[in-house]
Coordinates of N, CA and C in Angstrom, one line a residue:
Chain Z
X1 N 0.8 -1.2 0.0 CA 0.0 0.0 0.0 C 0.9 1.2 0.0
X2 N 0.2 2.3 -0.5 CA 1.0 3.5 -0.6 C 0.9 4.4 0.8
X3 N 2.2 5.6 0.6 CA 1.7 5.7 2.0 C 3.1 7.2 1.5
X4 N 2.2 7.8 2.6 CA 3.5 9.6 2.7 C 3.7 9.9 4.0
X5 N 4.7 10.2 4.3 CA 5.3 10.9 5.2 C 5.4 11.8 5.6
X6 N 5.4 12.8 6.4 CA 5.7 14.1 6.5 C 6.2 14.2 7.9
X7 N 7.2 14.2 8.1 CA 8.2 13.7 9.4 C 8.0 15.2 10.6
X8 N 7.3 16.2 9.8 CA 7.7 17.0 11.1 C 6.1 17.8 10.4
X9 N 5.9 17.9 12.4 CA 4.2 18.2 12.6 C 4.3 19.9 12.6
X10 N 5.1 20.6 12.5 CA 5.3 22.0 13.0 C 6.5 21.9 12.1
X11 N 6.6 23.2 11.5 CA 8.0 23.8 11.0 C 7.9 25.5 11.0
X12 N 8.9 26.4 12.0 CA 8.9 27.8 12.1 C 10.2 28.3 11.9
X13 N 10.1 28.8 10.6 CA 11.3 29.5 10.3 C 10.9 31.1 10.3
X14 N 12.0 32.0 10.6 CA 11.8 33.1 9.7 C 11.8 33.7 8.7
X15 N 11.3 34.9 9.0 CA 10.8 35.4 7.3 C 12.1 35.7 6.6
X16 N 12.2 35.2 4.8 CA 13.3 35.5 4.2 C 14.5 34.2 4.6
X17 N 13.7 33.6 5.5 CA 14.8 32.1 6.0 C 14.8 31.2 4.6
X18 N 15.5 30.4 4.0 CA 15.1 29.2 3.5 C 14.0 27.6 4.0
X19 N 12.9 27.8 3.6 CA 12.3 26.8 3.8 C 12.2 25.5 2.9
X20 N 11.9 24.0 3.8 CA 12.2 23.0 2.9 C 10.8 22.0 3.9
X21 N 10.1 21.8 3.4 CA 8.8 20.8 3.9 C 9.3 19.5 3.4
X22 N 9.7 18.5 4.6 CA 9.9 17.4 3.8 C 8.7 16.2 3.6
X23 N 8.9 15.3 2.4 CA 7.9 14.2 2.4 C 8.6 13.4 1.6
X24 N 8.5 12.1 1.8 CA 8.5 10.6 1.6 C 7.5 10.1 1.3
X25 N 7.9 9.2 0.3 CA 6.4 8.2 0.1 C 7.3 6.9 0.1
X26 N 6.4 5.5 -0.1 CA 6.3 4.9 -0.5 C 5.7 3.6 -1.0
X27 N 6.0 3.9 -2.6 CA 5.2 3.5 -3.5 C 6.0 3.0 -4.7
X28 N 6.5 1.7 -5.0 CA 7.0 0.7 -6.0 C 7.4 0.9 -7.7
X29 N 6.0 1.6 -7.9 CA 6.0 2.5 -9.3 C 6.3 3.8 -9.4
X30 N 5.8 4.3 -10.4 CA 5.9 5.7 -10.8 C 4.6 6.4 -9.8
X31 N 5.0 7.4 -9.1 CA 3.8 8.2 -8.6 C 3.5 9.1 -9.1
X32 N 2.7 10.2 -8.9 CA 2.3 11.4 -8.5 C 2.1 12.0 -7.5
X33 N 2.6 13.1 -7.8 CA 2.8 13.4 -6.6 C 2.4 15.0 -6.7
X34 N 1.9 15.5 -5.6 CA 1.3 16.8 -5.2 C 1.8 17.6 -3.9
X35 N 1.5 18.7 -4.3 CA 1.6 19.2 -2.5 C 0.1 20.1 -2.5
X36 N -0.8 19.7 -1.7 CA -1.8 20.7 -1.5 C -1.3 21.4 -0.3
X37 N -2.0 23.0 0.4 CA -2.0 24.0 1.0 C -3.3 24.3 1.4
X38 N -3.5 24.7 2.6 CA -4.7 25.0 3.6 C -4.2 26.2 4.1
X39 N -4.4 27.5 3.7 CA -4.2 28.4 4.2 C -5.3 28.2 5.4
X40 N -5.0 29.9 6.5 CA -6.2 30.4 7.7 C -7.1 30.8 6.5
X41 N -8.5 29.7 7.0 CA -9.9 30.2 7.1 C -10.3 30.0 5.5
X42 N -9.1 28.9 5.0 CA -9.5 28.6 3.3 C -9.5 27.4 3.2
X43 N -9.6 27.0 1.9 CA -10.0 25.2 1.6 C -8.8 25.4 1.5
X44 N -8.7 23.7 1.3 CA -7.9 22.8 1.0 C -7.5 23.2 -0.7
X45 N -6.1 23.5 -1.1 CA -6.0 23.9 -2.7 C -5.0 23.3 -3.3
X46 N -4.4 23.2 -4.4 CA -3.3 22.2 -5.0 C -2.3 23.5 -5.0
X47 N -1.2 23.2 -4.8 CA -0.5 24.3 -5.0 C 0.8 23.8 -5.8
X48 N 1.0 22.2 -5.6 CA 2.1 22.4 -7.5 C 1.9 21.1 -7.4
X49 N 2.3 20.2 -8.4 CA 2.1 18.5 -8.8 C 3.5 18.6 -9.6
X50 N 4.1 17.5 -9.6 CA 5.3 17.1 -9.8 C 5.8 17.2 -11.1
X51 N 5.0 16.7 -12.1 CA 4.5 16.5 -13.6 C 4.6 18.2 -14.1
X52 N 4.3 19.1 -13.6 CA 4.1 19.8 -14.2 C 5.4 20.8 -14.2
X53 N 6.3 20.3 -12.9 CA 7.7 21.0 -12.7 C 7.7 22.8 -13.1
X54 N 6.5 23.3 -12.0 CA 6.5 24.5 -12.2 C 7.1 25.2 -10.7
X55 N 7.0 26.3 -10.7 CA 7.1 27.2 -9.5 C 6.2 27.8 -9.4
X56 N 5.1 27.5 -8.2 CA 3.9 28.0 -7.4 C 4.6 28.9 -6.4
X57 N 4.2 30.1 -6.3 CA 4.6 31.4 -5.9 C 5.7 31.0 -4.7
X58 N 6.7 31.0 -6.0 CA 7.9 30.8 -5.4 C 8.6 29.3 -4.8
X59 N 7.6 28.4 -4.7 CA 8.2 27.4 -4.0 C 8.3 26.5 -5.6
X60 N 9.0 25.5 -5.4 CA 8.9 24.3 -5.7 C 9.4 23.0 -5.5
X61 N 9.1 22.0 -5.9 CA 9.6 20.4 -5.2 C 10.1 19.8 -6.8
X62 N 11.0 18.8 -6.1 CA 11.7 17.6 -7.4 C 11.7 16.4 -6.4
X63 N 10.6 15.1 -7.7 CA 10.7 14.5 -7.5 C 12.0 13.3 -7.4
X64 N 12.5 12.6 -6.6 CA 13.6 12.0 -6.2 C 13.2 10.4 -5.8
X65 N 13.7 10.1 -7.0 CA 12.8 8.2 -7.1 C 14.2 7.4 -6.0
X66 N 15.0 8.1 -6.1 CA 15.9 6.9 -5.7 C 16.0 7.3 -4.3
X67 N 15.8 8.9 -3.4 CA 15.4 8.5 -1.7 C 13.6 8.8 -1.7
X68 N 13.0 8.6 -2.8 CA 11.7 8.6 -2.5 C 11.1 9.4 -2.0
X69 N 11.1 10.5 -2.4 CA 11.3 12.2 -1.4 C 10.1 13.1 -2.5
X70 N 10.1 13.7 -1.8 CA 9.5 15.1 -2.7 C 9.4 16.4 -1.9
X71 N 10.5 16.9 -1.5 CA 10.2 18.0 -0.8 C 9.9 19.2 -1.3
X72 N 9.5 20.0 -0.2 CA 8.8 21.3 -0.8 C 10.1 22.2 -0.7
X73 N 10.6 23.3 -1.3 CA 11.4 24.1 -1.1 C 11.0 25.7 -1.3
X74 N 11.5 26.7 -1.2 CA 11.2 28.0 -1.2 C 12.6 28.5 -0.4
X75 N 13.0 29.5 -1.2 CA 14.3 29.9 -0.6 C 14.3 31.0 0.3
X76 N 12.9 32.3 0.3 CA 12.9 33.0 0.9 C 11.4 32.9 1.6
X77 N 11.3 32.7 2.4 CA 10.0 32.4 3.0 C 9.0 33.5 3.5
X78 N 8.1 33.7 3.2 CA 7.0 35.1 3.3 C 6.1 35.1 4.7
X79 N 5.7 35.8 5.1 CA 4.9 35.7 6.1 C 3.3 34.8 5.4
X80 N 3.4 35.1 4.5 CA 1.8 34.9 4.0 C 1.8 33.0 3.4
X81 N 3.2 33.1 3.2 CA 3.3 31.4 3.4 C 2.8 30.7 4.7
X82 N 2.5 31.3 5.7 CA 2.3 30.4 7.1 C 0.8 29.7 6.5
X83 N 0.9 28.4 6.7 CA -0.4 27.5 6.2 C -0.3 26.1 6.9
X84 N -0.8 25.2 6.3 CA -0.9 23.5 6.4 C -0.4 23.3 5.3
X85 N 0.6 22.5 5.2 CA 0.9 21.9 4.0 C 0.5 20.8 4.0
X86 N 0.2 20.0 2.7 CA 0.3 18.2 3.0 C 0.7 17.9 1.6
X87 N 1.2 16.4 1.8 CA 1.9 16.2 0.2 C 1.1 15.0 0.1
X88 N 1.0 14.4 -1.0 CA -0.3 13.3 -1.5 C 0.2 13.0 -2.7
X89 N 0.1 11.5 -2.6 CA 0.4 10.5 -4.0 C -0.7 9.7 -4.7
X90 N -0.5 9.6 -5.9 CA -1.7 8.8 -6.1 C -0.8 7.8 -7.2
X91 N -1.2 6.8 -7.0 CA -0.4 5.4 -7.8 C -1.0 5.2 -9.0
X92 N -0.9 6.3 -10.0 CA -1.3 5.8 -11.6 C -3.3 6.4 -11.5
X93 N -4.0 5.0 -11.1 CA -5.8 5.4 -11.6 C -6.2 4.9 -10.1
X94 N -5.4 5.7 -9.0 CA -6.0 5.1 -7.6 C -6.2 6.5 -7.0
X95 N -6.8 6.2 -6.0 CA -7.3 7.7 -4.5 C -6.2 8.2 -4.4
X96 N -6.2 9.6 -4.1 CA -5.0 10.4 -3.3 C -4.7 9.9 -2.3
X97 N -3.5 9.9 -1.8 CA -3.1 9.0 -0.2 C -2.6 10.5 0.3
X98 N -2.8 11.0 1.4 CA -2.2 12.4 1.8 C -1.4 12.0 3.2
X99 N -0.7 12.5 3.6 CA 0.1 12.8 4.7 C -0.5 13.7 6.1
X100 N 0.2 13.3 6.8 CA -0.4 14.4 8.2 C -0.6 15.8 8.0
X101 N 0.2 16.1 7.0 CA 0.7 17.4 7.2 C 1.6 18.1 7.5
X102 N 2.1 19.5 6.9 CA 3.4 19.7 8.2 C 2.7 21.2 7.8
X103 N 2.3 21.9 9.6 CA 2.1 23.8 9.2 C 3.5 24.4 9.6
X104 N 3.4 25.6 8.6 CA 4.5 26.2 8.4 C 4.0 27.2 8.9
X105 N 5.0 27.5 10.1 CA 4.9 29.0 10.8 C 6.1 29.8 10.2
X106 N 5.9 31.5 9.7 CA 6.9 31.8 9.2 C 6.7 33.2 10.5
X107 N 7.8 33.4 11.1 CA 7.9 34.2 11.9 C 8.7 35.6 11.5
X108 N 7.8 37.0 11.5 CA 8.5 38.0 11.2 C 9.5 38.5 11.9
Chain U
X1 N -16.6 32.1 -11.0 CA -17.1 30.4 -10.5 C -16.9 29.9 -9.2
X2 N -18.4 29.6 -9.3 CA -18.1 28.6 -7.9 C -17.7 27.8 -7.4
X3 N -16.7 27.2 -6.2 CA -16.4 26.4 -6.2 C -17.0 25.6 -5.2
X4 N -16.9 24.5 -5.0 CA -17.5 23.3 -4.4 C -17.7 23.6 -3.2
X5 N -19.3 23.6 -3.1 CA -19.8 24.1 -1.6 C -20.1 22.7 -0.8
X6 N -20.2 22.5 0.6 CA -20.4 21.9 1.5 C -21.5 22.0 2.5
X7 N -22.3 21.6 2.9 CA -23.6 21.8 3.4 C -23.7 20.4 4.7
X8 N -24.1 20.8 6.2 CA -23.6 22.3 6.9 C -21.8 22.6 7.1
X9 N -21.8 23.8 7.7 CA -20.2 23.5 8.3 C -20.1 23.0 9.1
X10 N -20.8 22.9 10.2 CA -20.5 22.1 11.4 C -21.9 21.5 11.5
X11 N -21.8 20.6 12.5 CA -22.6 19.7 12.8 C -22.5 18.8 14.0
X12 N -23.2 18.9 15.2 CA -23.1 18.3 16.4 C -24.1 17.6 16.6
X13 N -24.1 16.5 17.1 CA -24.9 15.0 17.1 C -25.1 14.3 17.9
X14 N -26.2 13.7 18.5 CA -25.1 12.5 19.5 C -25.3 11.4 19.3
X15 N -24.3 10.7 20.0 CA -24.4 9.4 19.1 C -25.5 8.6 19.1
X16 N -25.6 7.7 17.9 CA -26.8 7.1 18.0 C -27.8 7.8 16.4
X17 N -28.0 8.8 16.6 CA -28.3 9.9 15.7 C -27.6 10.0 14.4
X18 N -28.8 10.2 13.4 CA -28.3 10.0 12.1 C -27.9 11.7 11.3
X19 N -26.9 11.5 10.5 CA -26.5 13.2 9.8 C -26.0 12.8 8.2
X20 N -26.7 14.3 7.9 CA -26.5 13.8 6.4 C -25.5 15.0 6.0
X21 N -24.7 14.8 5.3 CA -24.2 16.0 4.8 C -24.2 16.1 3.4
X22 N -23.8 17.1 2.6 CA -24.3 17.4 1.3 C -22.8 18.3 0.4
X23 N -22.8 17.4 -0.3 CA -21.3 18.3 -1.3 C -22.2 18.9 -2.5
X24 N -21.8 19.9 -3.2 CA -22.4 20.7 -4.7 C -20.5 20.6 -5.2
X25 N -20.3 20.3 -6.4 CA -19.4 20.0 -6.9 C -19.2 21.0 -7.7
X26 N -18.4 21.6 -8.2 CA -17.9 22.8 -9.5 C -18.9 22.1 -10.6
X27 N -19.8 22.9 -11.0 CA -20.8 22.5 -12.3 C -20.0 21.8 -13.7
X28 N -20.2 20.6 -14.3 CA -19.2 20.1 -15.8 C -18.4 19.2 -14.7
X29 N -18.1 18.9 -13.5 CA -17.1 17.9 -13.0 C -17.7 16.9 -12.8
X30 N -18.0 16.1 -13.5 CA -18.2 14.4 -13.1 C -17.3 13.8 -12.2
X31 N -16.4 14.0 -11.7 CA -15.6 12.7 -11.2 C -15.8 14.2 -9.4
X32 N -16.5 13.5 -8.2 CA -16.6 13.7 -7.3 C -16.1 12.8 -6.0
X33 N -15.6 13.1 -5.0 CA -14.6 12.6 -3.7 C -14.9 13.0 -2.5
X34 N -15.3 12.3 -1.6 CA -15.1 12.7 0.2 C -14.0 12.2 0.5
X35 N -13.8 12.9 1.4 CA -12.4 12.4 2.0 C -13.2 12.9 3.6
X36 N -11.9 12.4 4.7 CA -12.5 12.7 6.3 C -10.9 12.9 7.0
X37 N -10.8 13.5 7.5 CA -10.0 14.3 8.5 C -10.1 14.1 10.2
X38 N -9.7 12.7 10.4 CA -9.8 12.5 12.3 C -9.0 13.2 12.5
X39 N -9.2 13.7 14.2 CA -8.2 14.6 14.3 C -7.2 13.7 15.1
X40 N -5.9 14.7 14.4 CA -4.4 14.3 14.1 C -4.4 12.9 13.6
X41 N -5.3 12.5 12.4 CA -4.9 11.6 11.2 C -4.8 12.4 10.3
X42 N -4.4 11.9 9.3 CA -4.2 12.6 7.8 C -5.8 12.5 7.3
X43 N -5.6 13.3 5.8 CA -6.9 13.4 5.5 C -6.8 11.7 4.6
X44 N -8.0 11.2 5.1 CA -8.5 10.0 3.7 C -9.5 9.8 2.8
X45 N -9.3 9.4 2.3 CA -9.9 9.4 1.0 C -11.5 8.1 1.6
X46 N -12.3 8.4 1.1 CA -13.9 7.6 1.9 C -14.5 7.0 -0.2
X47 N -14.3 7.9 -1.0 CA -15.3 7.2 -2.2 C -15.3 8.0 -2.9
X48 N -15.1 7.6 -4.6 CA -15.0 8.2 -5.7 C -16.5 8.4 -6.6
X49 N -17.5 9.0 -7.0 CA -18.0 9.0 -8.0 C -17.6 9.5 -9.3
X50 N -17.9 8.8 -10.2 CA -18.3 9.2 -11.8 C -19.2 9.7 -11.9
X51 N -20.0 10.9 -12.3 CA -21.1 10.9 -12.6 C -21.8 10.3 -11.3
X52 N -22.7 9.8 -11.8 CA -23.9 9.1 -11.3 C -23.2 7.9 -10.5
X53 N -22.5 7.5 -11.0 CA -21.9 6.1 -10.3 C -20.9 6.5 -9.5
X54 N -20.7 4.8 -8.5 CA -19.9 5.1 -7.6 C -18.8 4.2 -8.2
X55 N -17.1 5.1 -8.4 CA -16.0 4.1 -9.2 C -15.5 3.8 -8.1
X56 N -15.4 3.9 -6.8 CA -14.3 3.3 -5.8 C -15.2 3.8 -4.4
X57 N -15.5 2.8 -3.7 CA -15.8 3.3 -2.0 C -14.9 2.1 -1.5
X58 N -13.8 2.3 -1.5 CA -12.7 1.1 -0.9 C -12.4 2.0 0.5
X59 N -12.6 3.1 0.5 CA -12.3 3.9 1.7 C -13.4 4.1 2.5
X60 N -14.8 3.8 2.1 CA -15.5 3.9 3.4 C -15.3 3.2 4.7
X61 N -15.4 3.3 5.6 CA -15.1 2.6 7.1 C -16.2 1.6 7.6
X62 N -17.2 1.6 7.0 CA -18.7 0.3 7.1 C -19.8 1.1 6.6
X63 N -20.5 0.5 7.0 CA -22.1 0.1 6.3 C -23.0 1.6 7.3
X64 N -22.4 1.7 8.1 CA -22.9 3.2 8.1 C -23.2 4.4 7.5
X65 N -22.1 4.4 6.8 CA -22.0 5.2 6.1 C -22.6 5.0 4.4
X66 N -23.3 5.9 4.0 CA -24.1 5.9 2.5 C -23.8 6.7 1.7
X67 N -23.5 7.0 1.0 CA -22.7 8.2 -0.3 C -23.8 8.3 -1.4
X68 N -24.9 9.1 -1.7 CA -25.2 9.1 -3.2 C -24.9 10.2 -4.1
X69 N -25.4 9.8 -5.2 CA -25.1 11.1 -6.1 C -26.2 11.1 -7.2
X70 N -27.2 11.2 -7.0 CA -28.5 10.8 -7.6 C -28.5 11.9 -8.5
X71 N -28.4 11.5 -10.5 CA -28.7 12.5 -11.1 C -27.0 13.3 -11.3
X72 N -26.3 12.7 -10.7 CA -24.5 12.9 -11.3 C -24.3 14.4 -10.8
X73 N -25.5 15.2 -9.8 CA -24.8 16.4 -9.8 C -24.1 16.8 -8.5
X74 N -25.3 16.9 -7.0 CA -25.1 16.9 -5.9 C -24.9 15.5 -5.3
X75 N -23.6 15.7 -4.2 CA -24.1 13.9 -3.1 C -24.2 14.3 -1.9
X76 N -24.7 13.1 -1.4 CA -24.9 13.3 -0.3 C -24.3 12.3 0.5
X77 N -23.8 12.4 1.9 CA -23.0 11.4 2.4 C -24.1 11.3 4.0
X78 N -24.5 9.9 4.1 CA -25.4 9.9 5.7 C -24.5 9.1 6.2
X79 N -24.7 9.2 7.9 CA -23.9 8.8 8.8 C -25.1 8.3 9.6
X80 N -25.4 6.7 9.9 CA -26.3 6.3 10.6 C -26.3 5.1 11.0
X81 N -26.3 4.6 12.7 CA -26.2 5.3 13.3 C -24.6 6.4 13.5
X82 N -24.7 7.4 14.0 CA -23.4 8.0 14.4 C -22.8 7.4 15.0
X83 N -21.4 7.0 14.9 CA -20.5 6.9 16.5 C -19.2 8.1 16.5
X84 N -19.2 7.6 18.1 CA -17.5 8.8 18.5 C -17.1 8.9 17.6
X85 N -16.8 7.9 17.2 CA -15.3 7.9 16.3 C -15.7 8.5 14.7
X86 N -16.8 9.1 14.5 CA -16.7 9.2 12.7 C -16.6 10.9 13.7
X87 N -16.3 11.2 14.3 CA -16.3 12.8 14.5 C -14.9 13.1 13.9
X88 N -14.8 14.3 13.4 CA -13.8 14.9 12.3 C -14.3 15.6 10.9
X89 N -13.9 16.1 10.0 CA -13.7 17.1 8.9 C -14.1 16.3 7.8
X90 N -15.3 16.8 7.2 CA -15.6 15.4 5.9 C -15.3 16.5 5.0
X91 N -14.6 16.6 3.9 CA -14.3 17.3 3.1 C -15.1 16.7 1.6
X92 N -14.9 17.0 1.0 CA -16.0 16.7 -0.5 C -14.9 17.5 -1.7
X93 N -14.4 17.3 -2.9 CA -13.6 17.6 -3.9 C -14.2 17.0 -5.0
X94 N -14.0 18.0 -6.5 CA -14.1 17.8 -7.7 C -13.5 18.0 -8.4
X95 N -13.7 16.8 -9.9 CA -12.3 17.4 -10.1 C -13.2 16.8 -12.4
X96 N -12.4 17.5 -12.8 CA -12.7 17.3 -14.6 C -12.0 15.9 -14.7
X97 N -10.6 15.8 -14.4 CA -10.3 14.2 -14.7 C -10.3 13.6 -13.5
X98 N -9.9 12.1 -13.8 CA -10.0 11.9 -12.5 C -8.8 11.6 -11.6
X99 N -8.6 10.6 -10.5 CA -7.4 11.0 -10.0 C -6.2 11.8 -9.9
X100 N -5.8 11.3 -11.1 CA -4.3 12.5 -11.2 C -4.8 13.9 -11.8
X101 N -5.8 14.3 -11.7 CA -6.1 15.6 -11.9 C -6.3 16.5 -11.2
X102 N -6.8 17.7 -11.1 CA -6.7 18.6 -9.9 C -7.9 18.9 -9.4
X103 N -8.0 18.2 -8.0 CA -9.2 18.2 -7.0 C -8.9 19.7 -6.7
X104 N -10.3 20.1 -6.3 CA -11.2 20.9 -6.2 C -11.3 21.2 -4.6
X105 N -11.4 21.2 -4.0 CA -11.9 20.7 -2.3 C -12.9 22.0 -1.9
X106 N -14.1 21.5 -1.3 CA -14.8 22.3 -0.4 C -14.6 22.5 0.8
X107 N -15.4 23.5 1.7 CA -14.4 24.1 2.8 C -14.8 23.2 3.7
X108 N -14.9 22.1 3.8 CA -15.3 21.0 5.1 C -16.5 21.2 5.8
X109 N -17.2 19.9 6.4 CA -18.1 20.1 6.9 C -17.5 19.4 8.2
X110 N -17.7 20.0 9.4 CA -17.3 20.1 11.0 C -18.4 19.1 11.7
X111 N -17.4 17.9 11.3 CA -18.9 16.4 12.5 C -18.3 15.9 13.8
X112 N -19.1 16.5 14.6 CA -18.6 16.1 16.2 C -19.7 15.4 16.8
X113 N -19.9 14.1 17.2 CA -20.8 12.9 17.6 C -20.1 13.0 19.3
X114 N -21.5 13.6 19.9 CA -20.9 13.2 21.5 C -21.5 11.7 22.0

């Protein structure tokens, strides 16, 4: 079964700090992979997918098949980044599997 | 455009007692999802519709629980009887393709079963 990681329940950096959200899966094949974002007092939203190797306001992730990783990165961290993050896989034509979460406190 | 409303936000119950809650999906999205949120679990995934049909309820938790979507537009999810344990965040998402596409999520509906 598939399954994600997000090894740390809280992450507080400061503002302008480098931030890095980590996640792990593990899953045998090819995945997909996402990071959704829950800002205060909003849904739940996609904020980048792997496949598409873009940069979502500022951050981005690379997928890493061989430590099984997908972290989130952003090199200068905003106050308006403070959210929930979660990262979520889906194995090809199956459900999203999501992670605990990790919130990001960005401290001015 | 609107996006996927959830019907109520919160909801308090006690157990024993039956609750329905109600997803409206982004209008043209066929492929619709609950997921549920215990607290400090991750969010999971509960059942997929197509349209009208249901393509995956491998994630519901038993026979309590009922998902429809009569008519491919609105669903509804009942909880009967309630227990403790289904209290947490039922979330509802849509999406144009399906899995590896980009879900939608509504703002949760808040189930607390005393």
């Amino acid at each position: 079964a598939q399954r994600v990681t997000q090894p740390e329940k809280l992450l507080s950096v400061f503002k302008g700090a480098p931030v890095e959200l980590k996640c792990n899966y593990s899953y045998s094949g090819s995945p997909e992979l996402f990071w959704y974002v829950q800002y205060s007092r909003q849904r739940l939203q996609l904020l980048l997918r792997h496949i598409s190797r873009e940069s979502i306001k500022g951050f981005t992730a690379d997928l890493n098949k061989g430590e099984t990783s997908f972290h989130l990165k952003k090199p200068f961290a905003q106050e308006e980044d403070s959210a929930m993050y979660y990262c979520a896989l889906s194995a090809g034509n199956t459900p999203l599997v999501f992670g605990k979460g990790t919130r990001l406190s960005v401290i001015a | 455009e609107a996006g996927v409303t959830q019907f109520p936000s919160h909801s308090v119950i006690e157990k024993g007692q039956t609750v329905t809650l109600r997803c409206d999906p982004i209008s043209g999205h066929d492929n619709l999802y609950w997921y549920r949120r215990v607290m400090g679990k991750e969010i999971k995934f509960l059942l997929h519709f197509v349209k009208e049909s249901k393509q995956d309820e491998s994630g519901m938790p038993n026979n309590r629980f009922l998902a429809e979507r009569t008519g491919g537009t609105y669903s509804t999810l009942k909880v009967q009887p309630a227990e403790l344990e289904d209290s947490g965040v039922y979330f509802c998402a849509s999406s144009q393709d399906g899995y590896s596409g980009t879900q939608y999520f509504g703002p949760g509906t808040r189930l607390l079963v005393l």
